């Protein structure tokens, strides 16, 4: 499999001379979308007054369960769905006041592969650039295909490409007009581990070159690895938005596992009173909040109970736990 190249510019995110770069790549104020059903069915609210600001130059994660409203939000930005209320801007351009320029500032890589089997990658890139009005002299077809490891397949029919190559071609198409904002909607869904890692490298390379990335994914380790900031939406409502590190810290929970030098038949009462659990004859488990608990007294209590510590490990809360707790809590509020 072709290894993707390292960081180099593929998107000229700098504005024309004299223009200021926006502080936010995407900005939403009270963004709302409702769908009216036929007959007596109730109105469906896909997005409920979303306020969101995505900093320029960031890799921003948009997470949520299936049906949370992520695709609706993306489709509004791309001009495929008409919002019901609120404001939205891409690269400082209001999508209502100047829809053509707003759409030119964003590239979207959808979940579904939508490439013509009888076109070559080069032909697709040229067609895509032409649809956005990019002059021939300014097109970067060869450069983008090279970055994505598709240079040697530039003139092969798309139907002959592997699944991973087609996925990369989708990214290339979205970058054909060099947009400063790129949306990746589940980019690694259904790909193998090696390609997934290569796509991670690609995302980081594009971001290093100046492209702001909006990433939706169901792989929470992917969001934790790549994203500077993360927003979580559920049932059309924004329930969390912060830096990745701050979100993880909101669940003040760690697990301490103690391996004992000798097995015990039962847990000493003093340790049971402190909250320890015996999960194996030679293993203790303790859950605690780092901001509220000091470990020194706990370790001293183990020694005072006549037990010898052979090893200990701690496990941090990860983004998956944060996601599950927040969406579970949201479900109770609804």
Tab-separated table of C-alpha atoms in Angstrom:
chain	number	residue	atom	x	y	z
A	1	UNK	CA	0.000	0.000	0.000
A	2	UNK	CA	1.257	3.486	-0.851
A	3	UNK	CA	2.499	5.525	2.082
A	4	UNK	CA	1.073	9.020	2.185
A	5	UNK	CA	3.502	11.906	2.061
A	6	UNK	CA	4.281	14.143	4.999
A	7	UNK	CA	3.033	17.703	5.529
A	8	UNK	CA	3.237	20.144	2.649
A	9	UNK	CA	0.835	22.896	1.571
A	10	UNK	CA	-2.133	21.832	-0.528
A	11	UNK	CA	-4.527	24.596	0.462
A	12	UNK	CA	-3.694	28.267	0.215
A	13	UNK	CA	-5.689	29.459	3.197
A	14	UNK	CA	-4.283	32.982	3.094
A	15	UNK	CA	-6.762	35.694	2.031
A	16	UNK	CA	-6.100	38.148	-0.789
A	17	UNK	CA	-3.878	41.096	0.058
A	18	UNK	CA	-5.601	43.618	2.292
A	19	UNK	CA	-8.169	41.165	3.643
A	20	UNK	CA	-8.114	39.953	7.222
A	21	UNK	CA	-8.277	36.282	8.055
A	22	UNK	CA	-11.346	35.379	10.126
A	23	UNK	CA	-10.906	34.317	13.736
A	24	UNK	CA	-13.328	31.453	13.162
A	25	UNK	CA	-13.414	29.125	10.197
A	26	UNK	CA	-17.064	28.287	10.904
A	27	UNK	CA	-19.452	30.239	13.123
A	28	UNK	CA	-23.025	29.273	13.992
A	29	UNK	CA	-25.520	31.378	15.911
A	30	UNK	CA	-28.865	29.855	16.871
A	31	UNK	CA	-28.708	27.443	13.921
A	32	UNK	CA	-32.006	25.578	13.755
A	33	UNK	CA	-33.487	23.065	11.366
A	34	UNK	CA	-36.968	21.608	11.649
A	35	UNK	CA	-38.777	19.175	9.370
A	36	UNK	CA	-42.559	19.171	9.112
A	37	UNK	CA	-44.002	15.704	8.672
A	38	UNK	CA	-47.143	14.901	6.739
A	39	UNK	CA	-50.518	14.495	8.406
A	40	UNK	CA	-50.680	14.752	12.177
A	41	UNK	CA	-47.073	13.802	12.809
A	42	UNK	CA	-45.089	16.135	15.022
A	43	UNK	CA	-42.473	18.558	13.793
A	44	UNK	CA	-38.986	17.017	13.910
A	45	UNK	CA	-36.197	19.243	15.217
A	46	UNK	CA	-32.891	18.162	13.704
A	47	UNK	CA	-30.912	21.130	15.070
A	48	UNK	CA	-32.036	23.140	18.068
A	49	UNK	CA	-30.484	26.643	18.254
A	50	UNK	CA	-26.851	25.569	17.888
A	51	UNK	CA	-24.195	28.141	18.841
A	52	UNK	CA	-20.736	27.042	17.767
A	53	UNK	CA	-17.449	28.672	16.779
A	54	UNK	CA	-14.686	26.623	15.146
A	55	UNK	CA	-11.292	28.364	15.438
A	56	UNK	CA	-9.326	28.935	12.267
A	57	UNK	CA	-6.503	26.425	11.851
A	58	UNK	CA	-7.903	23.817	14.221
A	59	UNK	CA	-8.836	20.175	13.854
A	60	UNK	CA	-12.334	20.272	15.289
A	61	UNK	CA	-14.280	17.140	16.185
A	62	UNK	CA	-18.071	16.963	15.879
A	63	UNK	CA	-19.380	13.946	17.757
A	64	UNK	CA	-22.804	12.552	18.448
A	65	UNK	CA	-24.910	9.389	18.205
A	66	UNK	CA	-26.600	8.406	14.963
A	67	UNK	CA	-29.399	10.876	14.250
A	68	UNK	CA	-27.912	13.564	16.498
A	69	UNK	CA	-27.901	16.188	13.726
A	70	UNK	CA	-24.282	16.085	12.540
A	71	UNK	CA	-25.074	15.443	8.882
A	72	UNK	CA	-27.794	18.093	8.893
A	73	UNK	CA	-25.315	20.652	10.204
A	74	UNK	CA	-22.742	19.732	7.553
A	75	UNK	CA	-25.319	19.808	4.754
A	76	UNK	CA	-26.436	23.288	5.782
A	77	UNK	CA	-22.833	24.534	5.592
A	78	UNK	CA	-22.418	22.874	2.191
A	79	UNK	CA	-25.620	24.443	0.842
A	80	UNK	CA	-27.450	21.137	0.489
A	81	UNK	CA	-30.039	21.798	3.214
A	82	UNK	CA	-31.837	25.075	3.922
A	83	UNK	CA	-31.773	26.095	7.581
A	84	UNK	CA	-34.975	27.047	9.384
A	85	UNK	CA	-33.504	29.783	11.584
A	86	UNK	CA	-30.259	31.254	12.863
A	87	UNK	CA	-27.052	32.307	11.143
A	88	UNK	CA	-24.101	30.410	9.733
A	89	UNK	CA	-20.854	31.603	8.183
A	90	UNK	CA	-17.901	29.813	6.593
A	91	UNK	CA	-14.546	31.591	6.602
A	92	UNK	CA	-16.348	34.754	7.668
A	93	UNK	CA	-18.822	34.563	4.758
A	94	UNK	CA	-22.525	34.402	5.601
A	95	UNK	CA	-24.091	31.433	3.802
A	96	UNK	CA	-27.249	33.469	3.051
A	97	UNK	CA	-25.667	36.792	2.117
A	98	UNK	CA	-23.074	35.256	-0.237
A	99	UNK	CA	-23.893	31.559	-0.745
A	100	UNK	CA	-21.565	31.092	-3.723
A	101	UNK	CA	-18.471	32.340	-1.918
A	102	UNK	CA	-19.417	30.480	1.261
A	103	UNK	CA	-19.617	27.200	-0.656
A	104	UNK	CA	-16.298	27.912	-2.351
A	105	UNK	CA	-14.680	28.214	1.082
A	106	UNK	CA	-15.586	24.677	2.114
A	107	UNK	CA	-14.872	21.199	0.814
A	108	UNK	CA	-16.888	18.214	2.000
A	109	UNK	CA	-15.832	14.567	1.975
A	110	UNK	CA	-19.087	12.626	2.498
A	111	UNK	CA	-19.406	9.176	4.043
A	112	UNK	CA	-20.602	7.646	0.771
A	113	UNK	CA	-18.246	7.088	-2.145
A	114	UNK	CA	-19.686	9.131	-5.008
A	115	UNK	CA	-17.165	8.813	-7.805
A	116	UNK	CA	-17.829	8.017	-11.463
A	117	UNK	CA	-16.349	4.606	-12.255
A	118	UNK	CA	-15.582	5.633	-15.854
A	119	UNK	CA	-13.580	8.760	-15.020
A	120	UNK	CA	-9.915	8.836	-14.097
A	121	UNK	CA	-8.747	10.681	-10.967
A	122	UNK	CA	-7.196	13.363	-13.154
A	123	UNK	CA	-10.439	13.872	-15.066
A	124	UNK	CA	-12.461	14.028	-11.857
A	125	UNK	CA	-10.127	16.602	-10.347
A	126	UNK	CA	-10.219	18.764	-13.469
A	127	UNK	CA	-14.002	18.546	-13.633
A	128	UNK	CA	-14.359	19.400	-9.944
A	129	UNK	CA	-11.998	22.369	-10.229
A	130	UNK	CA	-13.858	23.583	-13.306
A	131	UNK	CA	-17.202	23.428	-11.501
A	132	UNK	CA	-15.759	25.803	-8.890
A	133	UNK	CA	-14.417	28.130	-11.556
A	134	UNK	CA	-10.730	27.495	-10.856
A	135	UNK	CA	-8.702	28.725	-13.878
A	136	UNK	CA	-6.640	26.014	-15.568
A	137	UNK	CA	-3.390	27.763	-14.705
A	138	UNK	CA	-4.276	27.683	-10.996
A	139	UNK	CA	-5.402	24.075	-10.740
A	140	UNK	CA	-3.352	21.806	-8.483
A	141	UNK	CA	-4.491	18.413	-9.738
A	142	UNK	CA	-1.078	16.751	-9.934
A	143	UNK	CA	0.037	18.210	-6.594
A	144	UNK	CA	-3.013	17.024	-4.689
A	145	UNK	CA	-3.044	13.569	-6.277
A	146	UNK	CA	0.649	13.243	-5.425
A	147	UNK	CA	0.097	14.141	-1.788
A	148	UNK	CA	-2.650	11.550	-1.546
A	149	UNK	CA	-0.528	8.799	-3.057
A	150	UNK	CA	-2.555	8.688	-6.271
A	151	UNK	CA	-0.036	10.117	-8.757
A	152	UNK	CA	0.618	6.730	-10.367
A	153	UNK	CA	-3.153	6.152	-10.708
A	154	UNK	CA	-3.983	9.576	-12.127
A	155	UNK	CA	-4.957	8.157	-15.523
A	156	UNK	CA	-6.506	4.866	-14.386
A	157	UNK	CA	-10.269	4.410	-14.380
A	158	UNK	CA	-11.764	4.881	-10.918
A	159	UNK	CA	-13.367	1.439	-11.127
A	160	UNK	CA	-9.885	-0.112	-11.021
A	161	UNK	CA	-8.918	1.603	-7.760
A	162	UNK	CA	-8.959	-0.162	-4.414
A	163	UNK	CA	-11.401	0.906	-1.711
A	164	UNK	CA	-8.685	2.827	0.123
A	165	UNK	CA	-7.640	4.652	-3.047
A	166	UNK	CA	-11.244	5.622	-3.734
A	167	UNK	CA	-11.500	7.017	-0.220
A	168	UNK	CA	-8.380	9.117	-0.835
A	169	UNK	CA	-9.764	10.241	-4.183
A	170	UNK	CA	-12.821	11.569	-2.348
A	171	UNK	CA	-10.520	13.725	-0.218
A	172	UNK	CA	-8.692	14.905	-3.352
A	173	UNK	CA	-11.973	15.944	-5.005
A	174	UNK	CA	-12.956	17.995	-1.967
A	175	UNK	CA	-9.593	19.781	-2.112
A	176	UNK	CA	-9.710	20.488	-5.871
A	177	UNK	CA	-10.666	24.139	-5.339
A	178	UNK	CA	-8.253	24.611	-2.392
A	179	UNK	CA	-10.881	25.462	0.232
A	180	UNK	CA	-9.610	26.773	3.588
A	181	UNK	CA	-12.181	24.597	5.427
A	182	UNK	CA	-12.442	20.846	4.879
A	183	UNK	CA	-15.211	18.666	6.324
A	184	UNK	CA	-14.431	14.962	6.740
A	185	UNK	CA	-17.623	13.040	7.446
A	186	UNK	CA	-16.635	9.637	8.862
A	187	UNK	CA	-13.489	9.470	6.686
A	188	UNK	CA	-12.189	6.185	8.095
A	189	UNK	CA	-15.457	4.248	8.242
A	190	UNK	CA	-14.891	0.730	6.952
A	191	UNK	CA	-11.179	1.113	6.145
A	192	UNK	CA	-8.390	-1.129	7.418
A	193	UNK	CA	-6.078	-0.175	10.279
A	194	UNK	CA	-3.131	0.750	8.045
A	195	UNK	CA	-5.157	3.064	5.819
A	196	UNK	CA	-6.825	4.570	8.854
A	197	UNK	CA	-3.421	5.550	10.250
A	198	UNK	CA	-2.384	6.914	6.862
A	199	UNK	CA	-5.530	9.039	6.720
A	200	UNK	CA	-4.724	10.366	10.184
A	201	UNK	CA	-1.312	11.435	8.858
A	202	UNK	CA	-3.013	13.075	5.897
A	203	UNK	CA	-5.418	15.021	8.115
A	204	UNK	CA	-2.533	16.305	10.214
A	205	UNK	CA	-0.587	17.218	7.073
A	206	UNK	CA	-3.467	19.239	5.625
A	207	UNK	CA	-3.983	20.978	8.946
A	208	UNK	CA	-0.270	21.823	9.188
A	209	UNK	CA	-0.564	23.353	5.705
A	210	UNK	CA	-3.253	25.742	6.976
A	211	UNK	CA	-6.512	23.913	6.333
A	212	UNK	CA	-9.103	23.947	9.098
A	213	UNK	CA	-10.535	20.453	9.531
A	214	UNK	CA	-14.048	19.636	10.745
A	215	UNK	CA	-14.118	15.923	11.525
A	216	UNK	CA	-17.087	13.733	12.339
A	217	UNK	CA	-16.320	10.228	13.509
A	218	UNK	CA	-17.687	7.354	15.555
A	219	UNK	CA	-14.141	6.284	16.479
A	220	UNK	CA	-13.617	8.194	19.703
A	221	UNK	CA	-9.931	7.284	19.869
A	222	UNK	CA	-9.608	8.978	16.475
A	223	UNK	CA	-11.153	12.199	17.793
A	224	UNK	CA	-8.995	12.066	20.910
A	225	UNK	CA	-5.850	11.548	18.827
A	226	UNK	CA	-6.498	14.214	16.192
A	227	UNK	CA	-8.772	16.954	17.522
A	228	UNK	CA	-7.805	20.141	19.344
A	229	UNK	CA	-11.401	20.853	20.302
A	230	UNK	CA	-14.543	18.749	20.324
A	231	UNK	CA	-18.256	19.495	20.289
A	232	UNK	CA	-20.826	16.853	21.184
A	233	UNK	CA	-24.392	17.126	19.944
A	234	UNK	CA	-27.287	14.872	20.853
A	235	UNK	CA	-30.894	15.080	19.644
A	236	UNK	CA	-30.092	18.301	17.840
A	237	UNK	CA	-28.709	20.092	20.886
A	238	UNK	CA	-25.152	21.082	21.708
A	239	UNK	CA	-24.338	19.391	25.026
A	240	UNK	CA	-20.585	19.986	25.280
A	241	UNK	CA	-17.875	22.007	23.548
A	242	UNK	CA	-14.335	22.366	24.856
A	243	UNK	CA	-10.750	21.371	24.281
A	244	UNK	CA	-10.248	17.621	24.130
A	245	UNK	CA	-8.185	17.639	27.333
A	246	UNK	CA	-10.776	19.699	29.219
A	247	UNK	CA	-13.615	17.390	28.159
A	248	UNK	CA	-11.764	14.351	29.426
A	249	UNK	CA	-11.042	16.112	32.707
A	250	UNK	CA	-14.746	16.827	33.211
A	251	UNK	CA	-15.217	13.198	34.128
A	252	UNK	CA	-13.137	13.228	37.305
A	253	UNK	CA	-12.620	9.499	37.436
A	254	UNK	CA	-9.614	7.169	37.456
A	255	UNK	CA	-9.153	3.486	38.230
A	256	UNK	CA	-6.351	2.181	40.462
A	257	UNK	CA	-5.481	-1.506	40.174
A	258	UNK	CA	-3.211	-3.046	42.830
A	259	UNK	CA	-1.415	-6.339	42.188
A	260	UNK	CA	-0.617	-8.094	45.481
A	261	UNK	CA	2.488	-10.156	46.163
A	262	UNK	CA	0.342	-12.867	47.749
A	263	UNK	CA	-3.286	-13.938	47.193
A	264	UNK	CA	-5.923	-13.301	49.881
A	265	UNK	CA	-9.143	-15.189	50.536
A	266	UNK	CA	-11.158	-12.091	51.453
A	267	UNK	CA	-10.818	-8.332	51.516
A	268	UNK	CA	-9.740	-6.885	54.901
A	269	UNK	CA	-12.643	-4.859	56.410
A	270	UNK	CA	-10.497	-1.699	56.648
A	271	UNK	CA	-9.903	-1.732	52.897
A	272	UNK	CA	-13.522	-2.551	52.154
A	273	UNK	CA	-14.571	0.485	54.188
A	274	UNK	CA	-12.311	2.697	52.060
A	275	UNK	CA	-13.969	1.481	48.849
A	276	UNK	CA	-11.523	-1.162	47.621
A	277	UNK	CA	-12.874	-4.197	45.786
A	278	UNK	CA	-11.246	-7.615	45.501
A	279	UNK	CA	-11.505	-8.522	41.796
A	280	UNK	CA	-9.126	-11.511	41.952
A	281	UNK	CA	-7.294	-13.302	44.817
A	282	UNK	CA	-4.230	-11.142	44.139
A	283	UNK	CA	-5.809	-7.979	42.715
A	284	UNK	CA	-7.554	-4.942	44.231
A	285	UNK	CA	-9.550	-2.271	42.394
A	286	UNK	CA	-10.242	1.270	43.537
A	287	UNK	CA	-12.135	3.994	41.657
A	288	UNK	CA	-11.446	7.588	42.642
A	289	UNK	CA	-11.562	11.208	41.578
A	290	UNK	CA	-8.028	12.632	41.266
A	291	UNK	CA	-9.181	16.080	42.392
A	292	UNK	CA	-10.676	14.654	45.587
A	293	UNK	CA	-8.430	11.760	46.562
A	294	UNK	CA	-4.806	11.371	47.675
A	295	UNK	CA	-3.223	8.005	47.031
A	296	UNK	CA	-0.672	8.008	49.861
A	297	UNK	CA	-3.213	7.173	52.620
A	298	UNK	CA	-4.708	4.418	50.472
A	299	UNK	CA	-1.369	2.748	49.848
A	300	UNK	CA	-0.525	3.073	53.547
A	301	UNK	CA	-3.836	1.378	54.452
A	302	UNK	CA	-2.939	-1.584	52.225
A	303	UNK	CA	0.383	-2.005	53.989
A	304	UNK	CA	-1.260	-1.624	57.416
A	305	UNK	CA	-3.619	-4.463	56.468
A	306	UNK	CA	-0.565	-6.700	56.129
A	307	UNK	CA	-0.592	-6.848	52.335
A	308	UNK	CA	2.399	-6.331	50.047
A	309	UNK	CA	2.046	-4.341	46.851
A	310	UNK	CA	3.740	-6.063	43.889
A	311	UNK	CA	2.614	-3.591	41.226
A	312	UNK	CA	0.050	-0.891	40.587
A	313	UNK	CA	-1.488	0.742	37.523
A	314	UNK	CA	-3.847	3.646	36.985
A	315	UNK	CA	-6.234	4.071	34.072
A	316	UNK	CA	-7.329	7.506	32.884
A	317	UNK	CA	-10.831	8.369	31.764
A	318	UNK	CA	-10.961	8.525	27.979
A	319	UNK	CA	-13.174	10.391	25.535
A	320	UNK	CA	-15.454	7.377	25.107
A	321	UNK	CA	-16.421	7.519	28.779
A	322	UNK	CA	-17.046	11.282	28.538
A	323	UNK	CA	-19.197	10.789	25.443
A	324	UNK	CA	-21.273	8.022	26.993
A	325	UNK	CA	-21.873	9.910	30.224
A	326	UNK	CA	-22.833	13.147	28.506
A	327	UNK	CA	-25.199	11.553	25.993
A	328	UNK	CA	-26.723	9.371	28.726
A	329	UNK	CA	-27.330	12.460	30.845
A	330	UNK	CA	-28.817	14.266	27.858
A	331	UNK	CA	-31.202	11.389	27.327
A	332	UNK	CA	-32.520	11.770	30.880
A	333	UNK	CA	-33.138	15.491	30.386
A	334	UNK	CA	-35.096	15.011	27.154
